[in-house]
mmCIF file of C-alpha atoms in Angstrom:
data_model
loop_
_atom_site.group_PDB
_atom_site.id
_atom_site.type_symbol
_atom_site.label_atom_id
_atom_site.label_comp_id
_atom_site.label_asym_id
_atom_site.label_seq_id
_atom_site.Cartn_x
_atom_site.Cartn_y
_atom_site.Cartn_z
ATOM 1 C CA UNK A 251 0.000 0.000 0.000
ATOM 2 C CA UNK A 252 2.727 2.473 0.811
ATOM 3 C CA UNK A 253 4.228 1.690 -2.749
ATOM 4 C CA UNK A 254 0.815 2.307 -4.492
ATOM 5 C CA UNK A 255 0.332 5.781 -2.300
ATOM 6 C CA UNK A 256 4.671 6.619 -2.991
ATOM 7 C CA UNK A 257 4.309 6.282 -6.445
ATOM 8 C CA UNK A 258 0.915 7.987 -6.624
ATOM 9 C CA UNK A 259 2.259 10.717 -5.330
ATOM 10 C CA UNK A 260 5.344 10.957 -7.359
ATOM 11 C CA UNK A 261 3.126 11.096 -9.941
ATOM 12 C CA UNK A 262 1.304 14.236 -8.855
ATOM 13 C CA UNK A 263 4.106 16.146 -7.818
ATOM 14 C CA UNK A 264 5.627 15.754 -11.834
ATOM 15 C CA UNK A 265 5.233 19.074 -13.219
ATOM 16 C CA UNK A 266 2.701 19.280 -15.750
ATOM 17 C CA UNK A 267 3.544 19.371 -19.574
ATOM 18 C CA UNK A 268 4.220 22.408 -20.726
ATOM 19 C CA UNK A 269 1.778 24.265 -23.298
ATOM 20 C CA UNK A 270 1.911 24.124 -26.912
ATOM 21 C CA UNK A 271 4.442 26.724 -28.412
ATOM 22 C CA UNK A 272 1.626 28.510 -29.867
ATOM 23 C CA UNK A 273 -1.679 29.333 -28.248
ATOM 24 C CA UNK A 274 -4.518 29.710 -29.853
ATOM 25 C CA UNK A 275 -5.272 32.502 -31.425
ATOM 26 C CA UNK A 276 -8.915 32.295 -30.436
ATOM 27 C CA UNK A 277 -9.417 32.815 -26.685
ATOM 28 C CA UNK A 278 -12.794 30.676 -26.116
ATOM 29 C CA UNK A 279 -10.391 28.226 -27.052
ATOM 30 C CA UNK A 280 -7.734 28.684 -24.655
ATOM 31 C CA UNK A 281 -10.207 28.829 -21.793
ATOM 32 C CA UNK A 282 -11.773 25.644 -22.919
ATOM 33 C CA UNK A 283 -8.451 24.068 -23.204
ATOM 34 C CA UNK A 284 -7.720 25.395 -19.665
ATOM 35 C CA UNK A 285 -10.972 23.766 -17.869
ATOM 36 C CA UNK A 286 -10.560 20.679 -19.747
ATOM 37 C CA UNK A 287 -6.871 20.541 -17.827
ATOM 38 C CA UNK A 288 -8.364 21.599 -14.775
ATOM 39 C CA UNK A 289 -11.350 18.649 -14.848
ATOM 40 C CA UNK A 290 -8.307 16.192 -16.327
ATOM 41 C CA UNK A 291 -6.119 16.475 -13.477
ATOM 42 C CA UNK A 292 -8.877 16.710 -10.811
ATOM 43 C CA UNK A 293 -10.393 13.438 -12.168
ATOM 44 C CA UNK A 294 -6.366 12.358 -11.649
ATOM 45 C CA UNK A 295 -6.556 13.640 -8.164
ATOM 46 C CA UNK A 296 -9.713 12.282 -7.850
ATOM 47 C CA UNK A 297 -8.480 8.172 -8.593
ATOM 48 C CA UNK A 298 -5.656 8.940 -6.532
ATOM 49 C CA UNK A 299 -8.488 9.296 -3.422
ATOM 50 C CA UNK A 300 -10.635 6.227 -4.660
ATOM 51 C CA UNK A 301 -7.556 4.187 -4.251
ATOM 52 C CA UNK A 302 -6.881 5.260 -0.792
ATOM 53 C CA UNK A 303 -10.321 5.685 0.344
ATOM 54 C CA UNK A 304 -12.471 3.663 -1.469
ATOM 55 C CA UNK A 305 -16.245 3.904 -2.889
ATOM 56 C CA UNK A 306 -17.928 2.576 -0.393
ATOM 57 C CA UNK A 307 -16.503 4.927 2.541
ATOM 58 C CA UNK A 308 -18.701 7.875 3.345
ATOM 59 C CA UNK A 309 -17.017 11.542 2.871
ATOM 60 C CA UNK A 310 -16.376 11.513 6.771
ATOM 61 C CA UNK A 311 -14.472 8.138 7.168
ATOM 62 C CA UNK A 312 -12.727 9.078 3.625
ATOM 63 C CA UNK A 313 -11.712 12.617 5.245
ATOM 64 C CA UNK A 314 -10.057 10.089 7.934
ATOM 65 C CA UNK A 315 -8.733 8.112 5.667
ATOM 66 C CA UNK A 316 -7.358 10.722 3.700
ATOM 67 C CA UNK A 317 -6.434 13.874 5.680
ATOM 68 C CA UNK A 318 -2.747 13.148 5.685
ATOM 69 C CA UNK A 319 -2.549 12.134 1.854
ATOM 70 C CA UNK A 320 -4.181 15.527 0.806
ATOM 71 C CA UNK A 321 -1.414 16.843 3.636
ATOM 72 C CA UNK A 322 1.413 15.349 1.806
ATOM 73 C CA UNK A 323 0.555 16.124 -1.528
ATOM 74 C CA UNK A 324 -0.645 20.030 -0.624
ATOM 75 C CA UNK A 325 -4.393 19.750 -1.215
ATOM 76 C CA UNK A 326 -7.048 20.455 0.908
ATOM 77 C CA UNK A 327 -9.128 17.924 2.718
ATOM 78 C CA UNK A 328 -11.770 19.881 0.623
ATOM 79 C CA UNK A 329 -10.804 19.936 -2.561
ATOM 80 C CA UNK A 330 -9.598 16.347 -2.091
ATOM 81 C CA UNK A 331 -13.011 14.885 -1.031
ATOM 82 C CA UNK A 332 -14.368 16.971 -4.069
ATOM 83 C CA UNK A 333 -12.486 15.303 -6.642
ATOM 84 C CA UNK A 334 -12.421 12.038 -5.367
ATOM 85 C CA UNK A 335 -16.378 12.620 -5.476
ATOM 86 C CA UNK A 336 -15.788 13.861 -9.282
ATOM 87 C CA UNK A 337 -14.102 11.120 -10.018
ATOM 88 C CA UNK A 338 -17.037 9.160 -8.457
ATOM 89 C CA UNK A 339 -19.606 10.512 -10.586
ATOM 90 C CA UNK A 340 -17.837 12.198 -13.184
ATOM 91 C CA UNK A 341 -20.285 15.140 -12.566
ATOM 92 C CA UNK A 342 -18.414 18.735 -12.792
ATOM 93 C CA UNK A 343 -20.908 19.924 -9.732
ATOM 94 C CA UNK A 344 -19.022 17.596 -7.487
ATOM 95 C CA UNK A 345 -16.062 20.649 -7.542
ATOM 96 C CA UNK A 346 -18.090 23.735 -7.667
ATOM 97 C CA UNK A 347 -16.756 26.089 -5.115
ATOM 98 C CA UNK A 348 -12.998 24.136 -4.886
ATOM 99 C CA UNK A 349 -11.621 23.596 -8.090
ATOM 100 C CA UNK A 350 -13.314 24.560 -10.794
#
C-alpha cells in the first residue's frame, strides 16, 4: 500500500507538460483548453483518493482516511473529497466552489 500511495504521489508532484508553443489565437479556445486541464487532473486527483479511500466509505471516514494524503501532496481535505467525489460521478458539480 505504501508503494501504491509513494508512487501515486510521485506522480502528482511531476510538473505538468508544458503548453503548446503557440496558443490559440482564439481565446474561447484557450479557456476551454484550460478547464478541460483543470477537470483532467482533478479526475487524476480524484483516482488517486478512490484508491486510498475507497467507494464505499462515506465523505467523513474518507476525510479520515485521507487527511494526511491531501497533507502530503498540498491539497485540501476539501478539494480532495471533491475530486475524489468527481471522479465518483464524473459530474463537474461535485467541484463547484474548490476547483473549478
Amino acid at each position: 500500500m505504501r508503494a501504491v500511495v509513494r508512487q501515486a504521489v510521485r506522480d502528482v508532484r511531476t510538473a505538468p507538460t508544458p503548453p503548446p508553443a503557440d496558443p490559440p489565437a482564439d481565446l474561447t479556445v484557450a479557456a476551454l483548453r484550460a478547464v478541460v486541464d483543470l477537470a483532467t487532473s482533478s479526475h487524476a486527483i480524484g483516482a488517486l483518493m478512490l484508491e486510498v479511500a475507497p467507494a464505499y466509505l462515506s465523505d467523513s471516514e474518507a476525510a479520515d482516511v485521507l487527511a494526511l494524503l491531501c497533507e502530503q501532496i498540498g491539497e485540501p481535505l476539501d478539494h480532495g473529497l471533491a475530486a475524489r467525489r468527481y471522479a465518483l460521478t464524473g459530474d463537474r458539480r461535485a467541484l463547484a466552489g474548490t476547483v473549478l
